[in-house]
Each structure stands twice: as structure tokens, then as C-alpha cells.
Short mmCIF file of C-alpha atoms and ligand atoms in Angstrom, two decimals:
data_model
loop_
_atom_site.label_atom_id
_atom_site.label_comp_id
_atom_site.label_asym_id
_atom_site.label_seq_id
_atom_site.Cartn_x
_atom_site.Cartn_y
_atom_site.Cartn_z
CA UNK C 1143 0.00 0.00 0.00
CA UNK C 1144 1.42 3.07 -0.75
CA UNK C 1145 0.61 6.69 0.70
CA UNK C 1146 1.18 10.15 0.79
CA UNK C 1147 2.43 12.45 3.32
CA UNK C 1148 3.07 16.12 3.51
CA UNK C 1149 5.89 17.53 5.74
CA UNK C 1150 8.05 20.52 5.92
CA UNK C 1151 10.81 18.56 7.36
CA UNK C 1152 12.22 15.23 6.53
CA UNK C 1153 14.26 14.43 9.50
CA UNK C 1154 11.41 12.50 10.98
CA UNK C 1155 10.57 10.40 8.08
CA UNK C 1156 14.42 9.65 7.29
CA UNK C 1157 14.69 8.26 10.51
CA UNK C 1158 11.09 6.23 10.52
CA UNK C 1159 10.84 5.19 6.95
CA UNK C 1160 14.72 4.71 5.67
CA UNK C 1161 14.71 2.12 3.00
CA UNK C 1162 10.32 2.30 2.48
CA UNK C 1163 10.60 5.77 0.26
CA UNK C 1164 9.16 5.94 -2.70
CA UNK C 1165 9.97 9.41 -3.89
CA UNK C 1166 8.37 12.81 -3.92
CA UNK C 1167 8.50 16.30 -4.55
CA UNK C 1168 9.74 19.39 -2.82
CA UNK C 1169 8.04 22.74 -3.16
CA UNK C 1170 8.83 26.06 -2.30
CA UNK C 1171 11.19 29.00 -3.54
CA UNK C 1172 14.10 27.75 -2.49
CA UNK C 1173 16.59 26.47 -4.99
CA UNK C 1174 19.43 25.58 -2.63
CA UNK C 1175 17.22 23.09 -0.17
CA UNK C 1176 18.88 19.89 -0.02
CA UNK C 1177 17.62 16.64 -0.62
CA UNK C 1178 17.52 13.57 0.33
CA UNK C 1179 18.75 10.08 -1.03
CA UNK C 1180 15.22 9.13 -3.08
CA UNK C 1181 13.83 10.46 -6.22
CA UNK C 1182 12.81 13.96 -5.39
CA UNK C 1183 11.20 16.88 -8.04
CA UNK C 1184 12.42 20.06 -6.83
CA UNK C 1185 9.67 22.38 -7.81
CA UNK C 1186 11.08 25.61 -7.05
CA UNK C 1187 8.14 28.26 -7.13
CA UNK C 1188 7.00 30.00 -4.40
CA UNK C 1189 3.91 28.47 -2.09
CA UNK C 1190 0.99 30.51 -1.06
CA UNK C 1191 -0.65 30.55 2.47
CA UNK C 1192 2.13 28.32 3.78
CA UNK C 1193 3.48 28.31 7.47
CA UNK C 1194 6.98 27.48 5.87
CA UNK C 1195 8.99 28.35 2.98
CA UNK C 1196 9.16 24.07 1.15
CA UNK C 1197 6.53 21.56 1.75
CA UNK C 1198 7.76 17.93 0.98
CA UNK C 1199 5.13 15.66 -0.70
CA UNK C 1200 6.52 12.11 -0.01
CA UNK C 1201 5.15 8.89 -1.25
CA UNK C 1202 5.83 5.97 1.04
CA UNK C 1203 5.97 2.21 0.07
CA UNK C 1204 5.31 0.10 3.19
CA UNK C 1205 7.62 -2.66 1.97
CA UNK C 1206 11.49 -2.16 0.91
CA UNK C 1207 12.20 -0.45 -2.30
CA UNK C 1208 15.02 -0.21 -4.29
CA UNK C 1209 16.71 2.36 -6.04
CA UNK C 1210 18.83 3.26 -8.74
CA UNK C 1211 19.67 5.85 -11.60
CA UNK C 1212 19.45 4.92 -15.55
CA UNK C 1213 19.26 6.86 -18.62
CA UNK C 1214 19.59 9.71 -16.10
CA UNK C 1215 16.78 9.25 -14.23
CA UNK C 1216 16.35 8.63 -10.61
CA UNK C 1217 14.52 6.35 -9.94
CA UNK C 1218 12.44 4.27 -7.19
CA UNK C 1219 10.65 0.31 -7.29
CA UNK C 1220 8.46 -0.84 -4.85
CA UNK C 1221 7.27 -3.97 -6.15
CA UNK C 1222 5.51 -3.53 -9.41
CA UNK C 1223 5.65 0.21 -9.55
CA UNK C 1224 8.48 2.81 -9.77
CA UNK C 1225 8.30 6.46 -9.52
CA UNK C 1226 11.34 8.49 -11.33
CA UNK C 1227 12.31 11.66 -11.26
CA UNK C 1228 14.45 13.17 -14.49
CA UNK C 1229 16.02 16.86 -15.17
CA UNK C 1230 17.47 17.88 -18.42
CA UNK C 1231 18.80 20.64 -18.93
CA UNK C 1232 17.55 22.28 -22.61
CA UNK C 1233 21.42 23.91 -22.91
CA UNK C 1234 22.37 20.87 -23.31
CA UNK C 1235 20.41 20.28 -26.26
CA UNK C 1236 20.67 21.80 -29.72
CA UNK C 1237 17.77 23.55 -32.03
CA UNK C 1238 17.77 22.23 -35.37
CA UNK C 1239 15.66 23.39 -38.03
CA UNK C 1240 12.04 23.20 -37.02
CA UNK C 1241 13.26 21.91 -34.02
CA UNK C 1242 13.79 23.72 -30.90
CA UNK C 1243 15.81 22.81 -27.71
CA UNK C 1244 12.36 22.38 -25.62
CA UNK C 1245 11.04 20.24 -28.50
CA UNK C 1246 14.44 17.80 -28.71
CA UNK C 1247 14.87 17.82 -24.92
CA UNK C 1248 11.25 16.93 -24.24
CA UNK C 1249 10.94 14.03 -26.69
CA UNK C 1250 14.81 12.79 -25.31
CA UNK C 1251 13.06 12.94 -22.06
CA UNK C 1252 10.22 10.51 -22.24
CA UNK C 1253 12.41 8.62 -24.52
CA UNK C 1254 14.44 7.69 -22.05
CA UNK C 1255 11.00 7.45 -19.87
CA UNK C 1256 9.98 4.93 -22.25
CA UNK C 1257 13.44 2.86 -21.93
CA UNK C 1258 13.82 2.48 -18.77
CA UNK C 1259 10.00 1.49 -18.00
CA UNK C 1260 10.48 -1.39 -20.86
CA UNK C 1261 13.82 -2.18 -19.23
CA UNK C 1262 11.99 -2.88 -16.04
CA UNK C 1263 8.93 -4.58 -17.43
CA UNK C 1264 6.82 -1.64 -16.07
CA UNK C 1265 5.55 -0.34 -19.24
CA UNK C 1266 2.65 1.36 -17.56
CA UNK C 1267 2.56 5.31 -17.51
CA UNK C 1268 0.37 6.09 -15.06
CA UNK C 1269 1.06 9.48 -13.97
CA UNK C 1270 3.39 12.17 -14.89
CA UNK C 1271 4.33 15.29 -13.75
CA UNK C 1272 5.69 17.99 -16.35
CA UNK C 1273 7.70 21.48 -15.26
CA UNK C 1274 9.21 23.86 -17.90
CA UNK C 1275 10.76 27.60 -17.66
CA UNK C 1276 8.59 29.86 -19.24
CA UNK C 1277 5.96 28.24 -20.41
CA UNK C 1278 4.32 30.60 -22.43
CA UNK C 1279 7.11 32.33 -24.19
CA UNK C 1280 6.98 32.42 -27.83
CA UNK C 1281 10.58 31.18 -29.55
CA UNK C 1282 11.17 30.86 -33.18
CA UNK C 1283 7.34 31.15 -33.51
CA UNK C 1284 5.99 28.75 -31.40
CA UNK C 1285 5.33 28.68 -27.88
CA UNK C 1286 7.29 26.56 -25.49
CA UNK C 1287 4.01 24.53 -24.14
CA UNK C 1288 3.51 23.63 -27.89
CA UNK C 1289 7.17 23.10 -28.59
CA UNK C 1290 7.19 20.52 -25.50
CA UNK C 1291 3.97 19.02 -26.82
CA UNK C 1292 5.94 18.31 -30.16
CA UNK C 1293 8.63 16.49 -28.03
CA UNK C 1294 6.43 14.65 -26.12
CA UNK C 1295 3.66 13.19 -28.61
CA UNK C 1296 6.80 12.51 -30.72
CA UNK C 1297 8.00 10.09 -27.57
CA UNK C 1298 4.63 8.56 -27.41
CA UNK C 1299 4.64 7.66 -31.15
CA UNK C 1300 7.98 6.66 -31.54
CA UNK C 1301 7.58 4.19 -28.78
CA UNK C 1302 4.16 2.74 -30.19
CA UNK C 1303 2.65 3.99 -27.37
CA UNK C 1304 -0.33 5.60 -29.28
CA UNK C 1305 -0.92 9.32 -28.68
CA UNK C 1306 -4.91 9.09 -27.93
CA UNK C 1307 -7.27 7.05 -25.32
CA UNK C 1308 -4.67 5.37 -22.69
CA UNK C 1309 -2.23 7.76 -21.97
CA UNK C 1310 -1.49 9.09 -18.91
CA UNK C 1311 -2.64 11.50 -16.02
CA UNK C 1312 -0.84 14.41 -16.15
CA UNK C 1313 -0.06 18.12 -15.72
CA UNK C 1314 2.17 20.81 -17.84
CA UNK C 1315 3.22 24.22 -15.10
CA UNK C 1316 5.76 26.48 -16.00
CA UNK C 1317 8.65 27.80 -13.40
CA UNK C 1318 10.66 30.85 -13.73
CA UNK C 1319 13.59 28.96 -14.24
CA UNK C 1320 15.62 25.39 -14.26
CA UNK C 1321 15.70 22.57 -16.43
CA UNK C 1322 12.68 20.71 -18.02
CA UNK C 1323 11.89 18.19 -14.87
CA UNK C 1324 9.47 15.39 -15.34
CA UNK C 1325 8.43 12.83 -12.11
CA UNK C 1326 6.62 10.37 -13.27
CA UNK C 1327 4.37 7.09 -11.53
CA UNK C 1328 4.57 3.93 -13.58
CA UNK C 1329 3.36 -0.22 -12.89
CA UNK C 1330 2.78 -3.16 -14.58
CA UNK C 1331 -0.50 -2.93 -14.94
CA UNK C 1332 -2.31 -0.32 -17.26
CA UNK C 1333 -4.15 2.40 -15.47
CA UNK C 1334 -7.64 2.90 -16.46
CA UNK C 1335 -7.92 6.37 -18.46
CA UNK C 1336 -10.58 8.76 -17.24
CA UNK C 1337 -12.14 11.51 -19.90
CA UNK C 1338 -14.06 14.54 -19.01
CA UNK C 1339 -17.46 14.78 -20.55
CA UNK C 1340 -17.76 18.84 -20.44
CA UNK C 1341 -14.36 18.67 -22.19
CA UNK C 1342 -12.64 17.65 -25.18
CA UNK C 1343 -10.18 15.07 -24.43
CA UNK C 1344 -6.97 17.18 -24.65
CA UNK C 1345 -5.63 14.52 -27.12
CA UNK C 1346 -8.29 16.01 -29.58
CA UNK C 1347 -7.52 19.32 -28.73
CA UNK C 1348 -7.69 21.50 -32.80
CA UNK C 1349 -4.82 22.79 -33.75
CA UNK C 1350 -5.77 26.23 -32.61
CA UNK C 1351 -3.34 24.89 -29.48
CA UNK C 1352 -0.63 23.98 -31.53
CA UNK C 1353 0.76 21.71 -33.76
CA UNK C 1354 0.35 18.85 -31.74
CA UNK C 1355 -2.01 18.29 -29.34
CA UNK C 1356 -1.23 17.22 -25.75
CA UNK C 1357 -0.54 13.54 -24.75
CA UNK C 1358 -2.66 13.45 -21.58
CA UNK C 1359 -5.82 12.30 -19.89
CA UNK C 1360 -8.20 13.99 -17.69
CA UNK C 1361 -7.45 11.53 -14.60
CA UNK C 1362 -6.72 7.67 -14.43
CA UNK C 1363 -7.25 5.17 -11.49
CA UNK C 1364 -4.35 3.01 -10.95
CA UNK C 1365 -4.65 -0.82 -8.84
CA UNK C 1366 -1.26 -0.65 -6.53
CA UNK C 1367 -2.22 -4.02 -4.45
CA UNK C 1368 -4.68 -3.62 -2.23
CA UNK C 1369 -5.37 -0.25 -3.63
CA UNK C 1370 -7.27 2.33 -5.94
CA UNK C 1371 -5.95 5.40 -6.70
CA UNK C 1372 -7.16 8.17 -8.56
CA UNK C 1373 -5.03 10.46 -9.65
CA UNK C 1374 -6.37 14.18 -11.46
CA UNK C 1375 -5.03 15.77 -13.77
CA UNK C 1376 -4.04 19.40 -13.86
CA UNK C 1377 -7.95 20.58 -14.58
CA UNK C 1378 -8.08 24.43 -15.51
CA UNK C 1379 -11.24 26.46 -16.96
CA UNK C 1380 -11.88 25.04 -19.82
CA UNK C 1381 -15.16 24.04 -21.22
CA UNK C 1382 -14.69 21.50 -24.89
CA UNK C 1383 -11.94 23.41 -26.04
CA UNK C 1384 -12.14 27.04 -24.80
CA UNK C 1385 -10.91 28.96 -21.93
CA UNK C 1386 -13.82 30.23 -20.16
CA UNK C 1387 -14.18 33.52 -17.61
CA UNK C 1388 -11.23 34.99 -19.26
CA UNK C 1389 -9.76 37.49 -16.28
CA UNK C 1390 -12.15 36.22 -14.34
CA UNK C 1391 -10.22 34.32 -11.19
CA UNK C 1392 -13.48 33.46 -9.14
CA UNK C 1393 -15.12 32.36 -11.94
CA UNK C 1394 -12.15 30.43 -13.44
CA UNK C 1395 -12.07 28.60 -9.75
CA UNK C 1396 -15.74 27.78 -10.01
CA UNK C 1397 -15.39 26.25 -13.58
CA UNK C 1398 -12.27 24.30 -12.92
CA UNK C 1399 -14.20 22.61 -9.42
CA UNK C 1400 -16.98 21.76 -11.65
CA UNK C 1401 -14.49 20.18 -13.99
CA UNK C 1402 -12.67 18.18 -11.28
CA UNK C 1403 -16.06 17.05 -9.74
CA UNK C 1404 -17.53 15.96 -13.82
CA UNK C 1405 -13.73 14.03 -13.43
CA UNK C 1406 -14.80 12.68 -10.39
CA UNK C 1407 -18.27 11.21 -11.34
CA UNK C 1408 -16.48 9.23 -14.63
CA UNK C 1409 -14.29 8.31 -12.43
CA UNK C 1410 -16.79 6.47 -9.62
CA UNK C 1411 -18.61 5.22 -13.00
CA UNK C 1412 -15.44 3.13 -13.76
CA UNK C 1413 -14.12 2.69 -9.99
CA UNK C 1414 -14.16 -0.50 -8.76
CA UNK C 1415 -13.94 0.85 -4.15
CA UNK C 1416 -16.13 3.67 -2.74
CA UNK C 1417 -16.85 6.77 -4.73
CA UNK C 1418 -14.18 9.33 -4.37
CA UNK C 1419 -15.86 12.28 -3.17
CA UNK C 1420 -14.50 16.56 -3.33
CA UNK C 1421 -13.42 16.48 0.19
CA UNK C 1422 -11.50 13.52 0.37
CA UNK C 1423 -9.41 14.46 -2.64
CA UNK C 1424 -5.93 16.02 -1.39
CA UNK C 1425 -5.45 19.43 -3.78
CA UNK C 1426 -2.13 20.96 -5.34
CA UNK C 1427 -3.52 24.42 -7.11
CA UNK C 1428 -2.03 26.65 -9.31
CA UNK C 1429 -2.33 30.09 -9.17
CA UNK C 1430 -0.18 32.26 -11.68
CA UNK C 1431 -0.48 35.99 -9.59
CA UNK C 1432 0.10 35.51 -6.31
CA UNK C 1433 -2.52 38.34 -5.46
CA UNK C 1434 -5.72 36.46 -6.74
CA UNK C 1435 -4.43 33.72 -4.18
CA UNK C 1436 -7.15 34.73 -1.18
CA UNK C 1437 -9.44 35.18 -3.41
CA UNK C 1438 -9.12 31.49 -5.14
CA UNK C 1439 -8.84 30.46 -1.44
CA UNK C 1440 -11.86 31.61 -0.43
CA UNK C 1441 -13.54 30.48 -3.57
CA UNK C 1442 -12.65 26.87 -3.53
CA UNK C 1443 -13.09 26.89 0.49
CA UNK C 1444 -16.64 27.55 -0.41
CA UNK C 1445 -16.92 24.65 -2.96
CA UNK C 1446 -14.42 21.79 -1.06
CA UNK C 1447 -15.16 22.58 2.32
CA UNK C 1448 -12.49 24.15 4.79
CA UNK C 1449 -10.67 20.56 5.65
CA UNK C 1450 -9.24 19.24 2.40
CA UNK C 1451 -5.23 19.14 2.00
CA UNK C 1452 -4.61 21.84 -0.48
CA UNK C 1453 -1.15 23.45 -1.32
CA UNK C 1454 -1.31 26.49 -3.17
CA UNK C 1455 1.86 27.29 -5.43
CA UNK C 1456 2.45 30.21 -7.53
CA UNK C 1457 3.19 29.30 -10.94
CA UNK C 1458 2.36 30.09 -14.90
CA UNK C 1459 -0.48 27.41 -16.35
CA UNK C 1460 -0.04 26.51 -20.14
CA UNK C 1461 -2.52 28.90 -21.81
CA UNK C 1462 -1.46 32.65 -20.63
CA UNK C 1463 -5.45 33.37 -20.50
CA UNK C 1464 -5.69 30.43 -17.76
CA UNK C 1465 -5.32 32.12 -13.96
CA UNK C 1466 -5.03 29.01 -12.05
CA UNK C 1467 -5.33 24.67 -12.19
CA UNK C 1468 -6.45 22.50 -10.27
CA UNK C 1469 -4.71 19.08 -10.01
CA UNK C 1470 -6.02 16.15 -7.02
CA UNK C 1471 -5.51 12.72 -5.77
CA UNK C 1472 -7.35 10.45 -3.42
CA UNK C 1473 -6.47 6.91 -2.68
CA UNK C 1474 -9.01 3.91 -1.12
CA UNK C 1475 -8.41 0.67 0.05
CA UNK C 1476 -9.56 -2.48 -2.10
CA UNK C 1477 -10.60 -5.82 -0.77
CA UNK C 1478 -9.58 -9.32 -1.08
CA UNK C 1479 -6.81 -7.95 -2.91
C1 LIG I 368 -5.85 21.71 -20.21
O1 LIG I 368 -6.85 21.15 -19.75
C2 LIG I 368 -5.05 22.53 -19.25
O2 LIG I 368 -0.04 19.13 -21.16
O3 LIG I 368 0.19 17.58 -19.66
C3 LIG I 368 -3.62 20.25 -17.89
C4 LIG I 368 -3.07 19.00 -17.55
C5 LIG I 368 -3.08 20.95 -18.96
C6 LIG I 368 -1.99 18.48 -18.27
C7 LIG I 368 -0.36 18.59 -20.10
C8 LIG I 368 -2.01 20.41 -19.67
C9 LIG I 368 -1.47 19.17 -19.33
O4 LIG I 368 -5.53 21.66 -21.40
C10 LIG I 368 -3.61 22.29 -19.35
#
């Protein structure tokens, strides 16, 4: 069974836990933080409404993992499912024509993705997590969220993965700075994709988003033994294809909750515990100014309820008309498993 647990120390769970790590991710503005031995995504953006300056999200196993680093990834096994972690930096990476240093470094990356999880007979993408610098600048014509959509569909294709229908959870959140970082969640067994009837799969996106549309589903539900999980993707204002309440932060909020909970009803349609309901789910939200941040609190306090987990980062979301995105995860126990 694995779980989740927030801290903004690790001391505690070094000690407790050494050896039954998973991985995780750090957040907070603080570049210099050091980490510890397992696969960790430094998300360096600033939180919102936090008592300290990092938060550490930390998944642990319950049973001995091991660990190792290939194809430059780290990485992390508990039984039949790894999490990695991988950082590549795009100076290392040259544009060629009609090919920019996003594009080649993004398709390199979940090439090597794809490797190791075929390597380790745990071809399974389940969930991924996707950070770029400046997501919405424009280079050479394109933006860089399209230019890492080339890369990554590319991956997906190249591997016979199939770019459509079973493809993974996911989100896409630009940083001020540092390399392209993906963390990614990955088993042996395929995760059961989850679409959002209000929306356009994002896979089907026109090309009015770019060249290539995103390699992504709205959520999936993955079987660790013993276990459901359902993890959400990033879910922003967006009704079929178009951003909706354009400058309009409340509203955005309220659109993006009614989103997550159409997400959540597909979901219990296909789950096989208990329905997942809003208030169990534990939150990570996006908010790109860090002034509409009481205002989205307030908002989604209103819709959740005032006791869900929610951590509240500052950080740019893939369409520069989208103020903030929502992304969630709950997990439930399964029977005679
Ligand atoms: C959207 O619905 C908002 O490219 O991996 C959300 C989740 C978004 C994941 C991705 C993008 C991604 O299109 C953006």
C-alpha cells in the first residue's frame, strides 16, 4: 500500500521510513534546499498561504524499495511500480531546423522514460508530472508549451505507445527557471484512463493549441495491491476546447471545481472501491499571480469545504489566459486484494 504524506521537514521520516521511500516532490522558492537520497522533483516556485517556505510531498511504500539511476533518471521500485524523477537541462540540447531545444529535450526525455519502463517490465505510464521555464514564451514562432507538446507526442509515437485514449494522467506548469523536470508514476499494470465529458479530451484538442495536441488524460485510477488510486489531472477552466471567464479568477475557480467534480463522477462510474468524493481528494492548485491567491482560497473553500489538503503554489499554467489549475488525488483501500 502506498501513501502520501506532507511535511516541511524530513528528519522524521528519514529516521522512521529509511529504505520504504518511494519518492516525492519538494516545493517552495528555495533552490538551494537539499535533498535527500530518493527520487525527489524540486519544484522551485514560491507556495501561497504556507506556514513554511518548502513543503515535501513524499510517497511511502510500506515494503522495501530499491533504487537506482538509468538513462539519467532517478529512480524508485516498490514492487511492481516505480516512480522516477528526471532533469534535463535544454542547454544541453541543440535547435535544429524546425526543431527547438524544448522540443528535442522533451521528446529525449520521455524517450528515455519509455526505456527504462520497458527495461523494467513496467511499461505502464500512469502518472506524470511535467515542469518547464517559461511556459508561455513564444521562440522561433511557437510557444514553449507547444514546442514541448511536439517532443512529447513525438516520444509517445515513436515508442508505439499511441498518442490518444490510454495515456497518462498528467499536468504541464511552467517555473521561472531550471531545467525541463518530469516525475513520473509507472506499474505493470495499465491504469484505467478517465475523460471529461464537459471537455474535449486534450488529445483532440484543434490545432488552434498547436501543432500537436497534448498527450494526456483527464485523470486515471491506478490498482497498486490492495489499492485504488485516482489520480487528477491538472484541470483548468476550460469548457470543450475554450478557456472560459477569461480574467475572471473566481469564476475560473468555479469552472475548474466543476471540472474536477464531472472528473470525479467518470471516475466512480469506472471505480471499482467507494466513490471518491470533493473532500477527500488532497489538492495541489495553481495560481499564476500571487494576489488572486485569497481570493481562489476563499472560492474553492466555499466549494471543497475548509478541511481538504490543499497546497497552493504560484506558478504560470499553459494557456497565458488560464489564472489558475487545479490538479487532485485520493487513494481507497480495495478488498480481497
Ligand atoms: C488543459 O486542460 C489545461 O499538457 O500535460 C492540464 C493538464 C493541462 C496536463 C499537459 C495540460 C497538461 O488543457 C492544461
Amino acid at each position: 500500500m502506498i501513501s502520501q504524506v506532507f511535511s516541511a521537514q524530513l528528519a522524521d521520516l528519514v529516521s522512521r521510513e529509511t529504505g520504504r521511500v518511494l519518492g516525492g516532490a519538494m516545493l517552495g522558492d528555495q533552490p538551494g534546499a537539499s535533498l535527500p537520497e530518493w527520487p525527489v522533483q524540486r519544484i522551485v516556485a514560491p507556495l501561497l498561504g504556507a506556514t513554511g517556505p518548502v513543503i515535501h510531498e513524499t510517497w511511502l511504500a510500506g515494503q522495501a524499495v530499491l533504487t537506482g539511476n538509468s538513462e539519467g533518471i532517478a529512480w524508485c521500485r516498490a514492487g511492481q511500480l516505480l516512480y522516477g524523477v528526471i532533469d534535463l537541462d535544454e542547454a544541453d540540447f541543440t535547435a535544429t531546423p524546425g526543431c527547438s531545444a524544448l522540443q528535442a529535450a522533451s521528446q529525449e526525455a520521455y524517450r528515455r522514460i519509455f526505456r527504462l519502463l520497458d527495461a523494467k517490465n513496467l511499461p505502464h505510464l500512469w502518472r506524470v508530472w511535467n515542469y518547464l521555464a517559461a511556459i508561455n514564451r513564444e521562440t522561433d514562432g511557437l510557444e514553449r508549451y507547444r514546442q514541448f507538446n511536439i517532443g512529447r507526442q513525438d516520444a509517445f509515437l515513436e515508442f508505439r505507445r499511441g498518442a490518444t485514449g490510454n495515456v497518462p494522467a498528467a499536468c504541464a506548469i511552467g517555473l521561472t527557471g531550471g531545467p525541463l523536470s518530469i516525475a513520473f508514476m509507472a506499474g505493470d499494470q495499465p491504469a484505467v484512463a478517465v475523460e471529461n465529458p464537459r471537455q474535449v479530451s486534450a488529445y483532440d484538442y484543434p490545432a488552434d493549441y498547436g501543432p500537436r495536441s497534448p498527450t494526456f488524460s483527464r485523470a486515471a485510477l491506478v490498482y497498486p495491491p490492495g489499492q485504488e488510486i485516482l489520480f487528477i489531472s491538472g484541470t483548468a477552466s476550460i469548457v470543450g476546447h475554450l478557456t472560459v471567464h477569461p480574467g475572471d479568477v473566481a469564476g475560473q475557480c468555479r469552472e475548474a471545481l466543476a471540472n474536477v467534480a464531472a472528473v470525479l463522477g467518470e471516475a466512480n462510474r469506472l471505480a471499482r472501491s467507494t466513490p471518491f468524493t470533493l473532500p477527500e481528494l488532497s489538492y495541489r492548485v495553481y495560481v499564476r499571480h500571487a494576489a488572486d491567491f485569497p481570493l481562489v482560497r476563499e472560492t474553492l473553500a466555499g466549494l471543497i469545504g475548509g478541511t481538504a489538503e490543499i497546497v497552493y503554489v504560484q506558478a504560470d499554467i499553459c494557456r497565458h489566459d488560464l489564472l489558475l489549475e487545479i490538479e487532485a488525488l485520493a487513494s481507497h483501500a480495495l478488498g480481497n486484494c
